[in-house]
XYZ file of C-alpha atoms in Angstrom:
247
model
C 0.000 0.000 0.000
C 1.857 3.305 -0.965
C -0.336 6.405 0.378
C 0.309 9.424 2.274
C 2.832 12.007 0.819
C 5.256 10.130 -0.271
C 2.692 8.244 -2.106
C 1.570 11.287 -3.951
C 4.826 12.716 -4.949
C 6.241 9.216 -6.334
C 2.905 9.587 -8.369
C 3.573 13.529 -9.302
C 7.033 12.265 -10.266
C 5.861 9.915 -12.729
C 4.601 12.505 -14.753
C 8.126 14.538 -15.162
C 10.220 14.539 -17.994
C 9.028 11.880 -19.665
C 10.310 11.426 -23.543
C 7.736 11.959 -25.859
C 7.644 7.820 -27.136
C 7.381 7.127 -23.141
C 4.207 8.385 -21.400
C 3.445 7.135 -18.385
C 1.075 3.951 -18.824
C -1.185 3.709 -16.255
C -3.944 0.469 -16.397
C -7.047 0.304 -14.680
C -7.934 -2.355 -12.565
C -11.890 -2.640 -11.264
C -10.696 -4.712 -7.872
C -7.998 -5.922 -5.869
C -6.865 -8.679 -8.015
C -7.063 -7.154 -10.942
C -4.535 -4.504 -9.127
C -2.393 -7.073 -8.134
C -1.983 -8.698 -12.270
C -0.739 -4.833 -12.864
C 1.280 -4.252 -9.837
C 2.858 -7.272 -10.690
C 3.551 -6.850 -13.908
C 5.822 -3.790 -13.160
C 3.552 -0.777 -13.751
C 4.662 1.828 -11.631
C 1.396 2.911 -10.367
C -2.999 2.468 -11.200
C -5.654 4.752 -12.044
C -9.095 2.929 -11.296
C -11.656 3.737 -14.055
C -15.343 4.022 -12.382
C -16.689 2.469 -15.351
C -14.736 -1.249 -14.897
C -14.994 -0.471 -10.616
C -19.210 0.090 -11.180
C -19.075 -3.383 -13.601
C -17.557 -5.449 -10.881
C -19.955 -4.309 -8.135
C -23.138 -4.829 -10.203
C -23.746 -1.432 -11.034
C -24.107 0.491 -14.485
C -21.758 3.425 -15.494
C -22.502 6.219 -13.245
C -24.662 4.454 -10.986
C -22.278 3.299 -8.042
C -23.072 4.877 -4.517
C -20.254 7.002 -3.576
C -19.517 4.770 -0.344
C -19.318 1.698 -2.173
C -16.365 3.399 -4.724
C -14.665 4.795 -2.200
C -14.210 1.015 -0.213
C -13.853 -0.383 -4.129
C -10.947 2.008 -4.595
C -9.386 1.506 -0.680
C -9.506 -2.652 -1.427
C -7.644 -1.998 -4.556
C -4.823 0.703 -2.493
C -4.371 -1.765 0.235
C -3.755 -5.056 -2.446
C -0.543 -3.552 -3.886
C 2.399 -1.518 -3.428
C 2.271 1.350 -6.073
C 0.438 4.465 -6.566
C -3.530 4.518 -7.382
C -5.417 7.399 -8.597
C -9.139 6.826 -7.934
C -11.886 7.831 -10.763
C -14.717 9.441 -8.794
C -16.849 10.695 -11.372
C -18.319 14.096 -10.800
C -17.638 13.758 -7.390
C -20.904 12.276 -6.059
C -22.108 16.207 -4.741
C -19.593 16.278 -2.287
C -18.067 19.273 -1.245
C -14.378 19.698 -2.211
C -13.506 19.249 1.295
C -15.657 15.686 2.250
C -14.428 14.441 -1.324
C -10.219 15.278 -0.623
C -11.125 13.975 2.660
C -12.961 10.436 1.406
C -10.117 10.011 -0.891
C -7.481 10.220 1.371
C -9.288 7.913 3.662
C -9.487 5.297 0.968
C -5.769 6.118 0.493
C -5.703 7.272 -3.054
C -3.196 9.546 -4.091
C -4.690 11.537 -6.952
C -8.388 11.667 -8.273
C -10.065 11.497 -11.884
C -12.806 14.331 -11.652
C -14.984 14.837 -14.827
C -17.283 18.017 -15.811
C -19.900 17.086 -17.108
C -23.363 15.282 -15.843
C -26.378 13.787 -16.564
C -27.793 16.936 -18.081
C -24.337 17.966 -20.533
C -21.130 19.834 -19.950
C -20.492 22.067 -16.585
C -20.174 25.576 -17.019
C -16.328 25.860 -17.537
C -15.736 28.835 -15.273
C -18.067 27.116 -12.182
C -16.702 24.073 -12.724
C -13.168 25.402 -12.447
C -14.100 27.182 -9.402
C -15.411 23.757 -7.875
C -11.643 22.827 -9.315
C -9.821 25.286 -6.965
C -11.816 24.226 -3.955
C -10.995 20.815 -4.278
C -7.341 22.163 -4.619
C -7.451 24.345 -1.665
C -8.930 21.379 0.618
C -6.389 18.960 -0.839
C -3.352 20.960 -0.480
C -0.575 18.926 -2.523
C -1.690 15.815 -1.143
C -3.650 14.821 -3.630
C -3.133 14.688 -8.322
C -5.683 16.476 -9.327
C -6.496 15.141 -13.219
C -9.208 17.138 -14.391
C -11.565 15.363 -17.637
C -12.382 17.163 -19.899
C -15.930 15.614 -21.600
C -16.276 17.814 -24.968
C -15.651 15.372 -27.545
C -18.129 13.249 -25.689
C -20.713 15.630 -25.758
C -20.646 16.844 -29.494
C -18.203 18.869 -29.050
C -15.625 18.088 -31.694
C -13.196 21.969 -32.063
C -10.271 21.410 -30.341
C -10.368 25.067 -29.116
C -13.181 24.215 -26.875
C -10.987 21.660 -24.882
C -8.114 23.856 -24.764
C -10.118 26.612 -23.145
C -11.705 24.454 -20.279
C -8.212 23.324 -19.903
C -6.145 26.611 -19.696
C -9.405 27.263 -16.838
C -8.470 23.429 -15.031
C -4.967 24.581 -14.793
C -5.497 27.511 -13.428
C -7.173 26.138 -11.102
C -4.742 23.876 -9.673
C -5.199 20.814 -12.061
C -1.567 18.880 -12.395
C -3.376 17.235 -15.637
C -5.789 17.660 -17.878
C -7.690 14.342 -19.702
C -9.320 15.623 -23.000
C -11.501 11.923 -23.034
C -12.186 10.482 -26.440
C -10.338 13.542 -28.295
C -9.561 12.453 -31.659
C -6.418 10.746 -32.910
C -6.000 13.576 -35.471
C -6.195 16.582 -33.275
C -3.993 15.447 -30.319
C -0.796 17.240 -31.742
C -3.310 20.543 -31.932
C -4.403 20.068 -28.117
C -0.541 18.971 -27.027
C 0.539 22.993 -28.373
C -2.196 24.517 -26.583
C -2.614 22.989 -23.270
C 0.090 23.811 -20.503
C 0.893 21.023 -18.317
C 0.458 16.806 -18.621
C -1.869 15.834 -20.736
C -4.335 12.192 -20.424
C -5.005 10.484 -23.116
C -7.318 7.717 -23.942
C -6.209 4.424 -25.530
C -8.254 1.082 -26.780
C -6.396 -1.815 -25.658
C -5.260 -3.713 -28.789
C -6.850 -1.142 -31.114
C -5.532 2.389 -32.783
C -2.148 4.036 -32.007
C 0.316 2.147 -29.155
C 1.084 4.423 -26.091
C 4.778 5.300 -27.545
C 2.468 6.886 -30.818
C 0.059 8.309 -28.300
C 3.480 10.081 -26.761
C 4.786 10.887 -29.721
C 1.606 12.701 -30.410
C 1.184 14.723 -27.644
C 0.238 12.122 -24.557
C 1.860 12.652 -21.158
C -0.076 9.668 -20.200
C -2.027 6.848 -21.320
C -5.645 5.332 -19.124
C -7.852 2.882 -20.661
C -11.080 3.367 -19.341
C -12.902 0.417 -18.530
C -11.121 -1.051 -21.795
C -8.920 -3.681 -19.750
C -12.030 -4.890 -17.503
C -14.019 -5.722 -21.032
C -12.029 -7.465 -22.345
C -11.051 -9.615 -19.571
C -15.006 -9.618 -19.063
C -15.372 -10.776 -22.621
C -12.649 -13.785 -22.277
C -14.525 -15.015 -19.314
C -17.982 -15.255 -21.594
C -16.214 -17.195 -24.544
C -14.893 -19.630 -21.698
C -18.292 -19.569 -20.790
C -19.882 -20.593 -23.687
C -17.339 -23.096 -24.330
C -18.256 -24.506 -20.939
C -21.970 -24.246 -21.489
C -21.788 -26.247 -24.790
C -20.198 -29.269 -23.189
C -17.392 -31.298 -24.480
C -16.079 -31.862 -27.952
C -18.341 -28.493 -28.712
């Protein structure tokens, strides 16, 4: 279990200096044993995705009681010995200073926070504001990487993402996650965004991390990508159970 400070500035340190065909690869496991495949398979640290963590406890996208992510995301921090940065959505209402304080119970040392809901995309200059508090209550003991949901919302200029981000930074985000931005317009966002920069990546589909890097990525997350397809492997053995031998 790595929390605490030293926890969070191993996991600030991981995004430094990092050549452009190296971003930091960070996989998302969805419980602790999941966690433990990546831990031991040498990745420096985890960022949970709430999509995979809501899958494994039975819930749909979005739909996950804050308590139960917050014990989903401490089980997978006490199972291994790296960093994990916890995906908590919108962050389930709370104020800034309940949500920096729930994370740091469950022993995360950086948080996934998106801006938009239900209802479309935040107001860029409240959300930001909601940004700083979280800041201000978490001091530098938490990452703050701050999502960025145009491109998922029909918002395809580029200009629109690097305006919420130059607001995110300002606010005290170390990173800035432009989700689902387009392969094409990630060299456009890289020269107008200060700071790290999150980028999305299919496992086993489109540009590797290193091209990802090369193009602008600081770091790569998968989204629940990992925890479908390990989900899908488990219903072809399935099957292949189910239509008993020689079948």
């Amino acid at each position: 279990m790595v929390t605490g400070p030293d926890g969070v500035e191993r996991f600030r340190a991981l995004h430094r200096g990092r050549a452009a065909d190296d971003p930091l690869v960070l996989p998302g496991p969805w419980d602790a044993a999941s966690a433990r495949v990546f831990a031991a398979a040498g990745f420096p640290a985890l960022a949970t995705p709430s999509a995979g963590v809501a899958a494994s406890l039975g819930y749909e996208d979005g739909a996950t009681p804050a308590d139960e992510m917050f014990a989903a995301v401490a089980r997978i921090v006490r199972a291994v010995d790296v960093p994990v940065s916890a995906d908590v959505e919108g962050g389930y209402g709370l104020a800034p200073k309940e949500l920096v304080e729930r994370l740091l119970e469950a022993g995360a040392v950086g948080c996934n926070l998106e801006d938009s809901t239900g209802a479309g995309l935040r107001d860029p200059a409240e959300h930001a504001e909601w940004l700083a508090g979280v800041r201000e209550a978490a001091g530098g003991r938490l990452f703050l990487n701050a999502r960025i949901d145009t491109f998922i919302r029909g918002v395809d200029a580029p200009e629109a993402a690097i305006e919420r981000a130059a607001a995110y930074v300002a606010a005290g985000a170390d990173c800035v996650y432009p989700i689902a931005a387009p392969v094409a317009v990630l060299p456009r966002l890289r020269a107008g965004i200060r700071g790290p920069m999150n980028v999305l990546a299919l496992p086993g589909q489109g540009p590797s991390p290193a091209e990802l890097g090369g193009l602008g990525a600081t770091r790569i997350t998968f989204g629940p990508g990992l925890q479908r397809q390990a989900e899908q492997a488990v219903r072809e053995h399935a099957r292949r159970l189910a239509a008993g031998p020689g079948r």
